[in-house]
Amino acid sequence: IHYCMGGLEISAKSEVKDKKGKVIGGLYAAGEVAGGVHGNNRLGGSSLLDCVAFGRVAARNCAEYMMGADVVDTDLWKLAGGAPGSTEAAKPAAGAPAAAAAAPAAGAAAVSAGTYTMEEVAKHTTKDDCWVVLHGQVL
């Protein structure tokens, strides 16, 4: 299959709807699993845009559903170490191990919104713990 025109109907917030058109709270979908975005056909080349755009919409709305007012805005350019229009992202120093490159700078106690530190993340080691750390920032 080149592209599946979906099966799940979603809202503008990527919320999955039931057979009666009512939103199913806490369930989000994006990309090929979602139908109704393009109708019975889509323009060639819009598949990736559909996945990326609605993936971000679904992620934002899911985070707000789970965390409410505690959602922290994330600047993707800042996380990547670049700037709009830049093709270069921040790169670790030559020869630096990946783990060291991902660690926060010396003396940086808090990361992200000042809520969690890498030391705090290191304490959570069970399969039920889920943390996302990118370039030394706890997301």
PDB file of C-alpha atoms in Angstrom:
ATOM      1  CA  ILE A   1       0.000   0.000   0.000  1.00  0.00           C
ATOM      2  CA  HIS A   2       1.449   3.365  -1.010  1.00  0.00           C
ATOM      3  CA  TYR A   3      -0.729   5.409   1.337  1.00  0.00           C
ATOM      4  CA  CYS A   4      -3.713   4.487   3.454  1.00  0.00           C
ATOM      5  CA  MET A   5      -6.489   7.039   3.472  1.00  0.00           C
ATOM      6  CA  GLY A   6      -7.186   6.186   7.074  1.00  0.00           C
ATOM      7  CA  GLY A   7      -9.973   4.697   9.044  1.00  0.00           C
ATOM      8  CA  LEU A   8     -10.201   6.829  12.174  1.00  0.00           C
ATOM      9  CA  GLU A   9     -12.057  10.110  11.992  1.00  0.00           C
ATOM     10  CA  ILE A  10     -10.278  12.891  13.869  1.00  0.00           C
ATOM     11  CA  SER A  11     -11.094  16.426  14.936  1.00  0.00           C
ATOM     12  CA  ALA A  12      -9.013  19.516  14.147  1.00  0.00           C
ATOM     13  CA  LYS A  13      -7.193  18.750  17.424  1.00  0.00           C
ATOM     14  CA  SER A  14      -6.374  15.176  16.223  1.00  0.00           C
ATOM     15  CA  GLU A  15      -8.859  13.729  18.728  1.00  0.00           C
ATOM     16  CA  VAL A  16     -10.299  10.391  17.574  1.00  0.00           C
ATOM     17  CA  LYS A  17     -14.079  10.363  17.111  1.00  0.00           C
ATOM     18  CA  ASP A  18     -16.418   7.413  17.672  1.00  0.00           C
ATOM     19  CA  LYS A  19     -19.005   6.159  15.154  1.00  0.00           C
ATOM     20  CA  LYS A  20     -21.418   8.877  16.235  1.00  0.00           C
ATOM     21  CA  GLY A  21     -18.848  11.649  15.737  1.00  0.00           C
ATOM     22  CA  LYS A  22     -18.250  12.166  19.462  1.00  0.00           C
ATOM     23  CA  VAL A  23     -14.649  12.736  20.586  1.00  0.00           C
ATOM     24  CA  ILE A  24     -13.102   9.841  22.540  1.00  0.00           C
ATOM     25  CA  GLY A  25     -11.339  11.614  25.396  1.00  0.00           C
ATOM     26  CA  GLY A  26      -7.584  11.024  25.567  1.00  0.00           C
ATOM     27  CA  LEU A  27      -7.282   9.216  22.218  1.00  0.00           C
ATOM     28  CA  TYR A  28      -5.374  11.002  19.454  1.00  0.00           C
ATOM     29  CA  ALA A  29      -4.338   9.972  15.946  1.00  0.00           C
ATOM     30  CA  ALA A  30      -2.291  11.376  13.078  1.00  0.00           C
ATOM     31  CA  GLY A  31      -0.899  10.279   9.735  1.00  0.00           C
ATOM     32  CA  GLU A  32      -2.088   7.289   7.776  1.00  0.00           C
ATOM     33  CA  VAL A  33      -4.276   5.882  10.549  1.00  0.00           C
ATOM     34  CA  ALA A  34      -6.428   9.014  10.463  1.00  0.00           C
ATOM     35  CA  GLY A  35      -9.060   9.521   7.819  1.00  0.00           C
ATOM     36  CA  GLY A  36     -11.150  12.511   6.923  1.00  0.00           C
ATOM     37  CA  VAL A  37      -8.294  14.983   6.619  1.00  0.00           C
ATOM     38  CA  HIS A  38      -8.212  14.801   2.811  1.00  0.00           C
ATOM     39  CA  GLY A  39     -11.632  13.320   2.103  1.00  0.00           C
ATOM     40  CA  ASN A  40     -11.729  10.625  -0.593  1.00  0.00           C
ATOM     41  CA  ASN A  41      -8.433  11.634  -2.158  1.00  0.00           C
ATOM     42  CA  ARG A  42      -5.309  13.571  -1.335  1.00  0.00           C
ATOM     43  CA  LEU A  43      -2.893  15.649  -3.313  1.00  0.00           C
ATOM     44  CA  GLY A  44       0.315  13.848  -4.245  1.00  0.00           C
ATOM     45  CA  GLY A  45       3.138  14.649  -1.859  1.00  0.00           C
ATOM     46  CA  SER A  46       0.936  15.781   1.019  1.00  0.00           C
ATOM     47  CA  SER A  47       1.348  12.562   2.996  1.00  0.00           C
ATOM     48  CA  LEU A  48       4.461  13.673   4.865  1.00  0.00           C
ATOM     49  CA  LEU A  49       2.960  17.063   5.616  1.00  0.00           C
ATOM     50  CA  ASP A  50      -0.154  15.333   6.918  1.00  0.00           C
ATOM     51  CA  CYS A  51       1.901  13.097   9.235  1.00  0.00           C
ATOM     52  CA  VAL A  52       4.157  15.878  10.512  1.00  0.00           C
ATOM     53  CA  ALA A  53       1.516  18.595  10.890  1.00  0.00           C
ATOM     54  CA  PHE A  54      -1.091  16.417  12.541  1.00  0.00           C
ATOM     55  CA  GLY A  55       1.595  14.581  14.531  1.00  0.00           C
ATOM     56  CA  ARG A  56       2.529  17.874  16.166  1.00  0.00           C
ATOM     57  CA  VAL A  57      -1.124  18.809  16.650  1.00  0.00           C
ATOM     58  CA  ALA A  58      -1.810  15.412  18.254  1.00  0.00           C
ATOM     59  CA  ALA A  59       1.275  15.639  20.469  1.00  0.00           C
ATOM     60  CA  ARG A  60       0.404  19.126  21.742  1.00  0.00           C
ATOM     61  CA  ASN A  61      -3.228  18.301  22.447  1.00  0.00           C
ATOM     62  CA  CYS A  62      -2.362  14.972  24.071  1.00  0.00           C
ATOM     63  CA  ALA A  63       0.170  16.704  26.337  1.00  0.00           C
ATOM     64  CA  GLU A  64      -2.446  19.292  27.306  1.00  0.00           C
ATOM     65  CA  TYR A  65      -4.977  16.507  27.985  1.00  0.00           C
ATOM     66  CA  MET A  66      -2.508  14.691  30.261  1.00  0.00           C
ATOM     67  CA  MET A  67      -0.748  17.608  31.917  1.00  0.00           C
ATOM     68  CA  GLY A  68      -3.215  20.490  31.772  1.00  0.00           C
ATOM     69  CA  ALA A  69      -1.589  23.809  32.624  1.00  0.00           C
ATOM     70  CA  ASP A  70       1.735  22.073  33.389  1.00  0.00           C
ATOM     71  CA  VAL A  71       2.611  21.724  29.686  1.00  0.00           C
ATOM     72  CA  VAL A  72       5.947  23.379  28.950  1.00  0.00           C
ATOM     73  CA  ASP A  73       6.367  25.002  25.541  1.00  0.00           C
ATOM     74  CA  THR A  74       9.303  23.535  23.652  1.00  0.00           C
ATOM     75  CA  ASP A  75      11.356  25.376  21.057  1.00  0.00           C
ATOM     76  CA  LEU A  76      12.510  22.780  18.530  1.00  0.00           C
ATOM     77  CA  TRP A  77      15.138  25.127  17.085  1.00  0.00           C
ATOM     78  CA  LYS A  78      16.619  25.647  20.540  1.00  0.00           C
ATOM     79  CA  LEU A  79      16.634  21.904  21.263  1.00  0.00           C
ATOM     80  CA  ALA A  80      18.373  21.205  17.956  1.00  0.00           C
ATOM     81  CA  GLY A  81      20.936  23.911  18.685  1.00  0.00           C
ATOM     82  CA  GLY A  82      20.115  25.828  15.525  1.00  0.00           C
ATOM     83  CA  ALA A  83      18.120  28.804  14.429  1.00  0.00           C
ATOM     84  CA  PRO A  84      15.366  29.284  11.866  1.00  0.00           C
ATOM     85  CA  GLY A  85      16.880  29.017   8.409  1.00  0.00           C
ATOM     86  CA  SER A  86      19.988  27.306   9.731  1.00  0.00           C
ATOM     87  CA  THR A  87      20.995  23.934   8.290  1.00  0.00           C
ATOM     88  CA  GLU A  88      23.438  23.247  11.103  1.00  0.00           C
ATOM     89  CA  ALA A  89      22.463  21.829  14.485  1.00  0.00           C
ATOM     90  CA  ALA A  90      24.645  21.888  17.562  1.00  0.00           C
ATOM     91  CA  LYS A  91      27.320  19.223  17.326  1.00  0.00           C
ATOM     92  CA  PRO A  92      29.243  17.625  20.196  1.00  0.00           C
ATOM     93  CA  ALA A  93      32.964  18.261  20.391  1.00  0.00           C
ATOM     94  CA  ALA A  94      35.075  15.935  18.270  1.00  0.00           C
ATOM     95  CA  GLY A  95      35.798  12.699  20.102  1.00  0.00           C
ATOM     96  CA  ALA A  96      33.241  13.370  22.851  1.00  0.00           C
ATOM     97  CA  PRO A  97      31.248  10.276  23.781  1.00  0.00           C
ATOM     98  CA  ALA A  98      27.533  10.500  23.060  1.00  0.00           C
ATOM     99  CA  ALA A  99      26.595  10.237  26.752  1.00  0.00           C
ATOM    100  CA  ALA A 100      28.879  13.113  27.681  1.00  0.00           C
ATOM    101  CA  ALA A 101      27.548  15.218  24.827  1.00  0.00           C
ATOM    102  CA  ALA A 102      23.971  14.641  26.022  1.00  0.00           C
ATOM    103  CA  ALA A 103      24.790  15.567  29.638  1.00  0.00           C
ATOM    104  CA  PRO A 104      24.085  19.087  30.872  1.00  0.00           C
ATOM    105  CA  ALA A 105      26.950  21.538  31.111  1.00  0.00           C
ATOM    106  CA  ALA A 106      28.929  21.487  34.355  1.00  0.00           C
ATOM    107  CA  GLY A 107      27.146  23.458  37.033  1.00  0.00           C
ATOM    108  CA  ALA A 108      23.784  23.351  35.300  1.00  0.00           C
ATOM    109  CA  ALA A 109      21.552  22.096  38.088  1.00  0.00           C
ATOM    110  CA  ALA A 110      18.123  22.409  36.542  1.00  0.00           C
ATOM    111  CA  VAL A 111      17.016  21.880  32.979  1.00  0.00           C
ATOM    112  CA  SER A 112      13.874  22.483  30.950  1.00  0.00           C
ATOM    113  CA  ALA A 113      11.478  24.600  32.994  1.00  0.00           C
ATOM    114  CA  GLY A 114      13.639  24.246  36.094  1.00  0.00           C
ATOM    115  CA  THR A 115      11.565  21.331  37.309  1.00  0.00           C
ATOM    116  CA  TYR A 116      13.787  18.286  36.785  1.00  0.00           C
ATOM    117  CA  THR A 117      17.513  17.695  36.745  1.00  0.00           C
ATOM    118  CA  MET A 118      19.491  14.926  35.083  1.00  0.00           C
ATOM    119  CA  GLU A 119      20.233  13.663  38.603  1.00  0.00           C
ATOM    120  CA  GLU A 120      16.493  13.325  39.218  1.00  0.00           C
ATOM    121  CA  VAL A 121      16.008  11.479  35.943  1.00  0.00           C
ATOM    122  CA  ALA A 122      18.825   9.068  36.849  1.00  0.00           C
ATOM    123  CA  LYS A 123      16.863   7.943  39.942  1.00  0.00           C
ATOM    124  CA  HIS A 124      14.032   6.556  37.804  1.00  0.00           C
ATOM    125  CA  THR A 125      15.109   3.198  36.427  1.00  0.00           C
ATOM    126  CA  THR A 126      12.016   0.997  36.226  1.00  0.00           C
ATOM    127  CA  LYS A 127      10.259  -0.021  33.027  1.00  0.00           C
ATOM    128  CA  ASP A 128       7.293   2.143  34.079  1.00  0.00           C
ATOM    129  CA  ASP A 129       9.385   5.331  34.128  1.00  0.00           C
ATOM    130  CA  CYS A 130       9.359   7.365  30.950  1.00  0.00           C
ATOM    131  CA  TRP A 131      11.618  10.382  30.467  1.00  0.00           C
ATOM    132  CA  VAL A 132      12.605  12.265  27.355  1.00  0.00           C
ATOM    133  CA  VAL A 133      15.981  14.001  27.438  1.00  0.00           C
ATOM    134  CA  LEU A 134      17.345  15.793  24.389  1.00  0.00           C
ATOM    135  CA  HIS A 135      20.668  17.632  24.420  1.00  0.00           C
ATOM    136  CA  GLY A 136      20.674  17.555  28.208  1.00  0.00           C
ATOM    137  CA  GLN A 137      17.199  19.044  28.545  1.00  0.00           C
ATOM    138  CA  VAL A 138      14.452  17.113  30.308  1.00  0.00           C
ATOM    139  CA  LEU A 139      11.322  17.485  28.231  1.00  0.00           C
TER     140      LEU A 139
END
